[in-house]
XYZ file of C-alpha atoms in Angstrom:
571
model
C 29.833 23.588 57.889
C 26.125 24.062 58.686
C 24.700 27.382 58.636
C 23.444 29.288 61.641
C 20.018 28.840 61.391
C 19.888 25.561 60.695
C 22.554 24.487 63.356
C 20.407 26.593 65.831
C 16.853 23.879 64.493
C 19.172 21.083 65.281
C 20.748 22.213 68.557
C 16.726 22.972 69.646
C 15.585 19.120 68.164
C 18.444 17.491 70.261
C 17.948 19.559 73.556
C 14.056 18.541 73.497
C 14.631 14.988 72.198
C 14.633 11.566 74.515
C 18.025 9.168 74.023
C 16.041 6.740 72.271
C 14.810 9.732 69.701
C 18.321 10.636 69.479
C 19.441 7.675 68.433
C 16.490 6.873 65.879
C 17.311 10.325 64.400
C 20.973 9.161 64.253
C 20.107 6.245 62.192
C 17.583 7.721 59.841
C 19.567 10.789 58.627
C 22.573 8.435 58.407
C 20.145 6.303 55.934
C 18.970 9.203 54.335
C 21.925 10.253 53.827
C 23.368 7.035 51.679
C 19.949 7.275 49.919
C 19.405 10.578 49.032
C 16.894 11.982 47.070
C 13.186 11.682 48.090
C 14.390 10.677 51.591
C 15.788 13.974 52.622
C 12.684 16.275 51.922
C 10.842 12.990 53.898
C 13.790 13.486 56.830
C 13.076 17.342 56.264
C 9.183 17.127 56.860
C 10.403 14.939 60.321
C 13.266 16.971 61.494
C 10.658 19.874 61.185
C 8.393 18.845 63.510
C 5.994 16.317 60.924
C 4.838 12.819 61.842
C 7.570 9.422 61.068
C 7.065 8.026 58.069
C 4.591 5.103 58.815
C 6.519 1.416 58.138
C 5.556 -0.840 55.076
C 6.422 -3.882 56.928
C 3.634 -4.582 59.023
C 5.144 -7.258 60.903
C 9.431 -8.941 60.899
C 10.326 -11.952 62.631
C 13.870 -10.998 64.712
C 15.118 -14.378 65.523
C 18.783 -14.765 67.421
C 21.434 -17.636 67.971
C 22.797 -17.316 71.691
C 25.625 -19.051 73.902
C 26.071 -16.408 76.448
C 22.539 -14.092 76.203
C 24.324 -10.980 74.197
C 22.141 -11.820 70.825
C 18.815 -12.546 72.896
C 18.881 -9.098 74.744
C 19.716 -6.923 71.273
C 16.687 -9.168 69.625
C 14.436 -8.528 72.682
C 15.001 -4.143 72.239
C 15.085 -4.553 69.066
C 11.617 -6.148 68.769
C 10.868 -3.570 71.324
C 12.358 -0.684 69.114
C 10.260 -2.299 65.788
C 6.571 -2.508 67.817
C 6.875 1.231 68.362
C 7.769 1.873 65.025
C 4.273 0.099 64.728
C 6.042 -2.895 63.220
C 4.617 -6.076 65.346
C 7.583 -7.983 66.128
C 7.565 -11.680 66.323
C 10.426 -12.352 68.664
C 11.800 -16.107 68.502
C 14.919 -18.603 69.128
C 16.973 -19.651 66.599
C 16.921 -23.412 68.179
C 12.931 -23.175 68.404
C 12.335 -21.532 64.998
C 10.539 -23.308 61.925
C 12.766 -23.728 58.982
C 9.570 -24.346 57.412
C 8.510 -20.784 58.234
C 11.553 -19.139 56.220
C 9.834 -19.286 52.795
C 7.219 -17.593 54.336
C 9.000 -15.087 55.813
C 8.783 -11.445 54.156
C 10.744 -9.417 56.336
C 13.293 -11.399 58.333
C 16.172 -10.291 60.479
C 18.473 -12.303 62.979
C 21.693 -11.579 65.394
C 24.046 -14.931 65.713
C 27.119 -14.790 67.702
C 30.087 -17.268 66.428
C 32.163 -19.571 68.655
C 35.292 -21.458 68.547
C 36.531 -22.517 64.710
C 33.748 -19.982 63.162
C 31.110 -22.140 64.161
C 27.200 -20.300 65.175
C 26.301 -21.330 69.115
C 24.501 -24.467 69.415
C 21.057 -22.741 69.623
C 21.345 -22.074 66.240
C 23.258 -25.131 65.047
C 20.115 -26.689 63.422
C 18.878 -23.289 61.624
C 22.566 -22.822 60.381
C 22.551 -26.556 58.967
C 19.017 -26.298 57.166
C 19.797 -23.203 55.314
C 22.843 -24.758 54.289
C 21.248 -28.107 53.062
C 19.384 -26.142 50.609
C 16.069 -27.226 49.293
C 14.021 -24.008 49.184
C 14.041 -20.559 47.567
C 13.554 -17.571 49.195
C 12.183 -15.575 46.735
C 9.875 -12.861 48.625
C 12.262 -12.727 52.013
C 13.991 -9.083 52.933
C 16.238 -9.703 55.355
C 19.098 -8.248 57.645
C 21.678 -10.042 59.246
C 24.086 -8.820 62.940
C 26.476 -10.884 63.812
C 28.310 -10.861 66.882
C 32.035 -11.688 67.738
C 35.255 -10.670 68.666
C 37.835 -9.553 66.764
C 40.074 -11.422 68.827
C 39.554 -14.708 67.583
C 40.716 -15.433 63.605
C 37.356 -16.447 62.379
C 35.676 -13.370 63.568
C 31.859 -13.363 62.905
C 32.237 -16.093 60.285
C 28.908 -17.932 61.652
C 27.092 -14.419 60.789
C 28.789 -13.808 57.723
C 28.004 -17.270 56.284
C 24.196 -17.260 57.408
C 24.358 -13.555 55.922
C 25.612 -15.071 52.429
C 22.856 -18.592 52.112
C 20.489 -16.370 52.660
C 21.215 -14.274 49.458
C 22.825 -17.224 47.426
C 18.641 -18.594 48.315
C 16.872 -15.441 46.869
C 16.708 -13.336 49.838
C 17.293 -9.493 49.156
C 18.979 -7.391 52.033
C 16.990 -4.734 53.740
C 20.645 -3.997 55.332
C 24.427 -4.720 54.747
C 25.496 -7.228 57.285
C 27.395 -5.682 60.511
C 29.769 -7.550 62.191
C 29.991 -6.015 65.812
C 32.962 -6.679 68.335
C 32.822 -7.168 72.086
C 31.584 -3.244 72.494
C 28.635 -3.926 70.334
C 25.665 -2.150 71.622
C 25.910 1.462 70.146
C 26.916 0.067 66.888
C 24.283 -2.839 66.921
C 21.595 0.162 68.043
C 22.917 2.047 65.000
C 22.121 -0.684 63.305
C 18.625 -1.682 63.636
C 18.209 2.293 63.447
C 19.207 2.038 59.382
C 16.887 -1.656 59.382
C 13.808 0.712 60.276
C 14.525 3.497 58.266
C 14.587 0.747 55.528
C 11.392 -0.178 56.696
C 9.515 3.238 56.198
C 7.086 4.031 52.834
C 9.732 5.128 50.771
C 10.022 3.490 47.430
C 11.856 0.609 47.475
C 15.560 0.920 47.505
C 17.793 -0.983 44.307
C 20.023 -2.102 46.500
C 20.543 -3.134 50.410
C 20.479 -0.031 52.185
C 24.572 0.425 53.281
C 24.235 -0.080 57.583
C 26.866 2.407 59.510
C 30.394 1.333 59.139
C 31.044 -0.926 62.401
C 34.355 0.526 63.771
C 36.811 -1.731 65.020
C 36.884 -2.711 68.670
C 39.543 0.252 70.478
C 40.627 -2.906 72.741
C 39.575 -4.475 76.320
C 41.355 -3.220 78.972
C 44.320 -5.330 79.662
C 45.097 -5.916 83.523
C 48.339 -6.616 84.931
C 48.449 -8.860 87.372
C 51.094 -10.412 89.822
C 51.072 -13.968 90.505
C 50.185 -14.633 94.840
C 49.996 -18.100 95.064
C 49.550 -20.923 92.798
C 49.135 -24.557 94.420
C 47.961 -27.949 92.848
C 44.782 -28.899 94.591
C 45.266 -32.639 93.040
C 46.879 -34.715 96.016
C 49.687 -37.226 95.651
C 48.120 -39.708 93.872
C 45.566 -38.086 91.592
C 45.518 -38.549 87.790
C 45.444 -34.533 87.317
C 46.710 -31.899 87.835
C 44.285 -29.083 88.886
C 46.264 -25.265 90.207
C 44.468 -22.623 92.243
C 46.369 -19.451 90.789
C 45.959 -16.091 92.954
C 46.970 -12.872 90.676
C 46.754 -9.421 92.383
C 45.862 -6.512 89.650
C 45.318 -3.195 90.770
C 41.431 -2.049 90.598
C 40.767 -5.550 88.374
C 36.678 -5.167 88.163
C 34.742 -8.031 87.471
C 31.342 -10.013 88.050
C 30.761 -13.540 89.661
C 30.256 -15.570 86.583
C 32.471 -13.598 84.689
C 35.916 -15.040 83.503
C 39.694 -14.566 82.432
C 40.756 -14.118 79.436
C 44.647 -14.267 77.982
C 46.208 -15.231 74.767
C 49.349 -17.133 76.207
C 52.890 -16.934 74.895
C 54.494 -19.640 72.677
C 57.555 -21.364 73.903
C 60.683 -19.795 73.212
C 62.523 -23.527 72.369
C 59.869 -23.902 69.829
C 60.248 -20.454 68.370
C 63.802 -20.824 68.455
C 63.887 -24.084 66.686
C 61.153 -22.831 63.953
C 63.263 -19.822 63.019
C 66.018 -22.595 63.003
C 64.892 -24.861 60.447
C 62.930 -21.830 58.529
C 66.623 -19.889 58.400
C 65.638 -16.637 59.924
C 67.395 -13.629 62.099
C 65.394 -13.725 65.024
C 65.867 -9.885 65.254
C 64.426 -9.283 61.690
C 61.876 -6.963 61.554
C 58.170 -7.641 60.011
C 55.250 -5.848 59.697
C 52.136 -7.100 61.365
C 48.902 -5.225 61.349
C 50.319 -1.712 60.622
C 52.939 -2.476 63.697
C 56.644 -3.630 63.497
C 57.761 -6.783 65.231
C 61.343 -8.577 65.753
C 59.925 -11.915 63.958
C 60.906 -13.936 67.218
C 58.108 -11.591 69.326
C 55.612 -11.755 66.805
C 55.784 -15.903 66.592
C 56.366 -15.633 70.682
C 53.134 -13.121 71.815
C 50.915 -12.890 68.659
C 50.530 -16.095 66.000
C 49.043 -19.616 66.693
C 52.287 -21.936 65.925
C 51.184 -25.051 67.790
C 48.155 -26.649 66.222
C 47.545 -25.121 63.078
C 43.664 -25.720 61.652
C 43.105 -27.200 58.412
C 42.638 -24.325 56.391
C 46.062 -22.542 57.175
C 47.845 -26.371 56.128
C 45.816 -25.669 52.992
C 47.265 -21.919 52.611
C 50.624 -23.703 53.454
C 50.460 -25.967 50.539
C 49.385 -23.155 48.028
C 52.240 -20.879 49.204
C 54.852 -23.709 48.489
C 53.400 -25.446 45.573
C 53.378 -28.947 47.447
C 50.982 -31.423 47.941
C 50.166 -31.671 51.562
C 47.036 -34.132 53.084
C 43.850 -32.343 55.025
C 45.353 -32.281 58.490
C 45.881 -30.250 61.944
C 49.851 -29.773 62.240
C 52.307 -27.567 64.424
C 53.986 -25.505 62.444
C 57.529 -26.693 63.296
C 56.847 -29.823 62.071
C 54.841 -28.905 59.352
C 58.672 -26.954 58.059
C 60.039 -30.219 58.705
C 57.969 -31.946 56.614
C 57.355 -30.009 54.139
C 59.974 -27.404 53.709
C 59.477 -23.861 52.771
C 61.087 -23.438 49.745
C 59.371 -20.909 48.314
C 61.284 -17.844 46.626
C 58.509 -15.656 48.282
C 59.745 -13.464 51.880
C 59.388 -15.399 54.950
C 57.054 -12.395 55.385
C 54.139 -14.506 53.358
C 54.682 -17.360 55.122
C 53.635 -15.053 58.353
C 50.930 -13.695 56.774
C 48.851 -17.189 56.382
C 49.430 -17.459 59.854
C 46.349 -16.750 62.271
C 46.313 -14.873 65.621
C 46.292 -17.174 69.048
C 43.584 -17.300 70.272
C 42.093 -15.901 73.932
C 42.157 -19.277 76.585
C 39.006 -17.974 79.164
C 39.103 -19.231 82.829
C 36.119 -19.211 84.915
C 36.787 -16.260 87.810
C 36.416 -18.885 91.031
C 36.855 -15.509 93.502
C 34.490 -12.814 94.526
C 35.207 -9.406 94.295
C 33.159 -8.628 97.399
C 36.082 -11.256 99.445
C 38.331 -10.592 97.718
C 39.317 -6.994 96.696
C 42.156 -6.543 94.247
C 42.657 -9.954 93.557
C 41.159 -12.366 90.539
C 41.644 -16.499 91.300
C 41.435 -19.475 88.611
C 41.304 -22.693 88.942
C 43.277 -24.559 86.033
C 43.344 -28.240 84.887
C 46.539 -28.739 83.571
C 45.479 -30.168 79.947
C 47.476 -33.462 79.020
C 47.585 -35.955 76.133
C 49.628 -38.417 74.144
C 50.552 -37.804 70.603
C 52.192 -40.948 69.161
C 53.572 -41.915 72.354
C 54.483 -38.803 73.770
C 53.451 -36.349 76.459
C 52.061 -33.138 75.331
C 50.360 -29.997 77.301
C 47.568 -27.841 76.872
C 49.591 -24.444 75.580
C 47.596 -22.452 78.396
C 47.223 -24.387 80.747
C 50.855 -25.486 81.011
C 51.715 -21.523 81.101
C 49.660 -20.682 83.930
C 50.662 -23.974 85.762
C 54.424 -23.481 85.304
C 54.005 -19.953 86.641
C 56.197 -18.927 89.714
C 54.560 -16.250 92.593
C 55.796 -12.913 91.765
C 55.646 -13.539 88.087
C 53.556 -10.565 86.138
C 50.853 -11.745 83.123
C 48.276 -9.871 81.327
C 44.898 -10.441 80.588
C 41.563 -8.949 80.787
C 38.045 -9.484 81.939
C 35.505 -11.156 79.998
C 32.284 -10.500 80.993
C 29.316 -12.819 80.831
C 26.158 -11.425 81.811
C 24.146 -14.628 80.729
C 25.831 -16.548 84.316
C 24.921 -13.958 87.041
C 23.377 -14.614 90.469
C 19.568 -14.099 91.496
C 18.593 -11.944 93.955
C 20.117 -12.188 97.333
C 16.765 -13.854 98.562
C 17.020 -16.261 95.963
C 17.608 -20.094 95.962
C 20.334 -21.526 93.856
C 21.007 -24.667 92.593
C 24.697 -25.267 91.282
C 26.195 -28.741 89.554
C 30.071 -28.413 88.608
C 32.376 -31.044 88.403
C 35.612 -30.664 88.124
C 36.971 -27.562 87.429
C 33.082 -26.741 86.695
C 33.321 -25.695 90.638
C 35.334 -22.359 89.582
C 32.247 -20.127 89.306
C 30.580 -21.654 92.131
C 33.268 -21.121 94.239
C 32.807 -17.173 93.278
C 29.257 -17.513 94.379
C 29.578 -18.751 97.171
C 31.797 -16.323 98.737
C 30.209 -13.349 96.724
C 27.064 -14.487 98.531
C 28.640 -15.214 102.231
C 30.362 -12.078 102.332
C 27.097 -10.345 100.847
C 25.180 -12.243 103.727
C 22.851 -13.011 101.207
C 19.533 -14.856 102.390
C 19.170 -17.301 99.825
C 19.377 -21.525 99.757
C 22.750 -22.573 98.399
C 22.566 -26.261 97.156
C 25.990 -27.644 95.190
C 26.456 -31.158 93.312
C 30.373 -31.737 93.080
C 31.913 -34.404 91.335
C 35.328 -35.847 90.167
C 37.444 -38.983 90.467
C 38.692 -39.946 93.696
C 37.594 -38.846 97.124
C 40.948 -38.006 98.248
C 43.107 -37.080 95.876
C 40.352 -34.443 93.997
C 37.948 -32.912 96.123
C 39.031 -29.648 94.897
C 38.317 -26.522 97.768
C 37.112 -29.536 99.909
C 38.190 -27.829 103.068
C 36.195 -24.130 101.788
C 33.346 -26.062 101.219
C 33.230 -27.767 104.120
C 33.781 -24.966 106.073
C 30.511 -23.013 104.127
C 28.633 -26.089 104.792
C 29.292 -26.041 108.856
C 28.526 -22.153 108.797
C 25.166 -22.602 106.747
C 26.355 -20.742 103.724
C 26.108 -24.315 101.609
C 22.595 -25.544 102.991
C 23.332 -28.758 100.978
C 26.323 -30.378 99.647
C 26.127 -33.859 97.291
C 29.375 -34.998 95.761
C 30.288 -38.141 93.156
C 33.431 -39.423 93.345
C 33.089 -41.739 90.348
C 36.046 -44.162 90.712
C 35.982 -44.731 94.549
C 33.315 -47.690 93.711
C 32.729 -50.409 91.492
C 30.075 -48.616 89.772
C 30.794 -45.415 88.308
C 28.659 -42.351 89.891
C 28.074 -38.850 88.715
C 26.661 -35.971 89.452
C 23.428 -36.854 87.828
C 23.450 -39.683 89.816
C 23.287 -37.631 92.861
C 20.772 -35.000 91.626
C 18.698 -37.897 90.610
C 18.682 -39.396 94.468
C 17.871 -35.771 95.808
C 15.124 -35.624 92.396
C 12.204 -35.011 94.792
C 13.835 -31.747 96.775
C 15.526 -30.740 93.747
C 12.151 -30.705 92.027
C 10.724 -28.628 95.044
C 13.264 -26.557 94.741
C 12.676 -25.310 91.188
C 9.041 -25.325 92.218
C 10.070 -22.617 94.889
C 11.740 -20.331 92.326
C 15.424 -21.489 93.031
C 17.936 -20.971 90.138
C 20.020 -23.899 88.527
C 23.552 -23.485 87.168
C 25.340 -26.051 85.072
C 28.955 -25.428 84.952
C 31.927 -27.443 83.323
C 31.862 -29.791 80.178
C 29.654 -29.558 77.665
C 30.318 -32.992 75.911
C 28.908 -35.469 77.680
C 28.425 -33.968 81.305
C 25.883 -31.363 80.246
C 23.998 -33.566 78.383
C 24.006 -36.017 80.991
C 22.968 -33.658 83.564
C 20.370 -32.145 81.476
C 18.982 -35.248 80.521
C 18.630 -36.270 84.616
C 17.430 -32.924 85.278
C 14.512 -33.791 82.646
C 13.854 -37.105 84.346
C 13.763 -35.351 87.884
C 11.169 -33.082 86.633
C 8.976 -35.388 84.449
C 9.001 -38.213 87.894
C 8.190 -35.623 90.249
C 6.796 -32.998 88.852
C 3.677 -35.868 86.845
C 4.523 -34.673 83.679
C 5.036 -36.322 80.232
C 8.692 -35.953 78.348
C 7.021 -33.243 76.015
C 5.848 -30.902 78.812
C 8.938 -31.366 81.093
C 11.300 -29.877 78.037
C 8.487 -27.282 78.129
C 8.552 -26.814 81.791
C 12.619 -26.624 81.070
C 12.464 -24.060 78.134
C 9.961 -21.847 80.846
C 13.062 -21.876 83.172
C 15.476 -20.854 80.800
C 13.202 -18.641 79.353
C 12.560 -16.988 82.793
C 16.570 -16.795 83.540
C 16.583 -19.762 85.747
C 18.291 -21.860 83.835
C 21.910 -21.264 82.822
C 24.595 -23.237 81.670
C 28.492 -22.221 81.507
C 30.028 -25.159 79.757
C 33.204 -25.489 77.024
């Protein structure tokens, strides 16, 4: 317990100090405190009303790896945070950053976000694959490492926490212990930075990395329950897919256009029921899972990935039994089959290798300006052929099998890197397929907002009439000005196939204008090839119309993105 007197000088320092001092005072006298010694009669001569301790790094690169914005905006106040520190802060991309430079590098921090198996985001793809290939020594590099994730996913922050460990396995020295940060990051990413700086200050230097506040678990999203309105195939009789519009009413569900759904879907009871089968287990037979207690059948049911097991669990597999088992992606059913488990080890250890399912995220295709209470999807039912038979996406087949009136949970994940301009603002929006699902939000967001602003949408799918998906919505926008243009590729209703890039190439000229008149494009759908096709038009357009060489239309594409103009949603 403090004493009086000294409570009272703290209770004074916090009533007269700013939220940004607070929080630089959190981090220092949490840094002082792991470091003791000379740094408390330094935090003393502060708290007391002295000058900061000036920095000894005059300048730190803070470079960040990005797929949805999150690392960009931390790197951006962070580099804001160092330059009043008086630390100049070069601030730089991941995907534009000099490997070269590294060696260079004295004081060197970046904040990566990881995506699908544990990979970094494709920004920093090439800076995560040149570190790895070696070839250099870091020898006079400090550095600090964030990493971003969720803890929902089984390889959480792995792209962070590898870049964290080449760095040191090159020569690097940490000026901080690498934080791993959840989905509620920003307090513990501000905390931080805060240790990073006080790191930073003339105090000797420390032995070791100095230890960064203990990242506390995510408490949870909020999980909505929702009831299932409607759900109808927009795919006519004929059509190769299978596409559902799925209406779910949730009480006081808040969201953003651009933002989308997010559930971890249930395994099939048959398939449960025949892995407990062949495995020899009470259904009922209770296991404990992350501090909790489960009946085994609810735990394979609502929690584990048992349909396409990665790699690296096979390989735990194989340990666990003592067999011999090739590299390969397996179900786990068949993967009993196959291999039995015949270990003398609980059935307990066998759940144990076993990794969490993973979130499925939907793009939101409603508004919640049209429509209150509700959140709408819009689903392609995922199919493909495994040696000659039928299989479905584990999600997607879930949501399209659901009945109206059927309850599901899920929650709301946000993505403030696809938002809408201004209300005066042009837009520009290419989605094809189920790439339309965001748009869709948009576009009523905006017409119920009455917002002044162009609308311009490339569509695209296979056939004319069998998947022009919301055709009748759109058309109905387009008579009532919302859409002020509306191009759409059907690309198997001709001999030649045609795209949307075919499209935004025709309309390259306005399209060019366009951009030139501050409008906003959107890219929405798949990343592999559409986005690259689309992106590679898109450079075309600009480079023909715009009289510019290759080299300055990337740059004129980099300003756009740069400026928030440019902004891509794809999977």
């Amino acid at each position: 317990m403090i004493a009086s007197p000294k409570l009272k000088i703290v209770e004074e320092l916090i009533a007269g100090s700013s939220r940004e001092e607070l929080a630089w005072i959190s981090g220092y006298l949490a840094g002082v405190a792991a470091g003791g010694g000379a740094n408390v009669a330094a935090a003393a001569s502060a708290l007391a009303g002295g000058t900061a301790a000036p920095a000894k790094a005059g300048k730190i690169t803070i470079a960040y790896g990005t797929e949805t914005g999150n690392s960009k905006k931390l790197a951006a106040d962070f580099a804001a945070k160092a330059k009043k520190s008086g630390i100049n802060a070069k601030l730089v991309s991941l995907d534009q950053y000099r490997l070269t430079d590294l060696p260079k590098e004295e004081y060197f921090v970046t904040i990566i976000s990881t995506q699908g198996e544990g990979e970094p985001p494709a920004a920093a793809k090439k800076f995560y694959d040149g570190i790895h290939a070696n070839g250099f020594k870091l020898e006079k590099l400090k550095y600090g490492v964030l990493a971003l994730g969720d803890t929902s996913y089984p390889l959480f922050c792995k792209a962070g926490e590898d870049v964290d460990a080449q760095l040191d396995k090159l020569g690097g020295k940490r000026l901080v212990s690498l934080a791993k940060c959840d989905t509620d990051y920003q307090a513990d990413a501000e905390s931080w930075f805060d240790s990073l700086l006080h790191s930073l200050s003339s105090s000797a230097e420390p032995a070791a990395a100095t230890a960064a506040p203990a990242v506390k678990k995510s408490a949870g999203k909020k999980t909505y329950t929702g009831t299932i309105l409607t759900s109808v195939n927009l795919n006519d009789r004929g059509s190769n897919k299978e596409t559902y519009h799925i209406e779910i009413e949730a009480e006081d569900v808040a969201y953003l256009p651009g933002d989308a759904l997010g559930m971890i879907p249930p395994n099939p009871a048959p398939l449960v029921a025949d892995i407990l089968a062949v495995a020899g287990v009470d259904a009922a037979k209770k296991i404990s899972y992350k501090d909790e207690q489960w009946a085994v059948a609810d735990l394979l049911t609502k929690r584990l990935n048992i349909v396409h097991l990665p790699e690296r669990v096979v390989a735990k597999y194989a340990a666990l039994t003592g067999q011999t088992i090739p590299e390969t992606r397996m179900g786990l059913l068949d993967l009993l089959k196959i291999y039995p488990y015949k270990a003398t080890a609980p059935f307990e250890d066998l759940v144990a290798i076993l990794e969490p399912t993973a979130p499925r995220l939907y793009s939101i295709s409603s508004s919640p300006e049209a429509h209150s209470g509700e959140v709408h999807v819009t689903v392609a039912r995922d199919k493909f052929c495994i040696n000659g038979e039928d299989k479905f996406g584990l999600c997607s087949d879930y949501l399209a099998r659901l009945e109206e009136g059927t309850t599901i949970e899920f929650y709301i994940h946000k993505n403030g890197a696809f938002r809408l301009p201004d209300e005066d603002k042009d837009v520009i929006m290419v989605g094809p397929g189920t790439g339309i699902a965001p748009f869709r939000s948009f576009l009523a967001e905006r017409d119920a907002a009455g917002a002044s602003g162009r609308n311009w949408l490339f569509f695209g799918d296979q056939h004319f009439v069998t998947d022009f998906l919301y055709q009748t919505e759109l058309l109905n926008w387009f008579d009532t000005g919302v859409l002020t243009k509306l191009n759409v590729a059907f690309s198997r209703d001709q001999k030649e196939k045609v795209y949307v890039q075919h499209k935004m190439k025709q309309q390259g000229k306005e399209l060019y204008n366009w951009l030139q008149g501050g409008a906003s494009l959107y890219i929405c759908g798949a990343k592999d090839p559409m986005s690259v096709d689309v992106e590679s038009a898109l450079l075309e357009i600009i480079a023909e119309h715009g009289g510019k060489s290759a080299e300055a239309a990337e740059a004129y594409l980099a300003e756009l993105k740069e400026a928030g103009r440019y902004l891509k949603d794809v999977y």
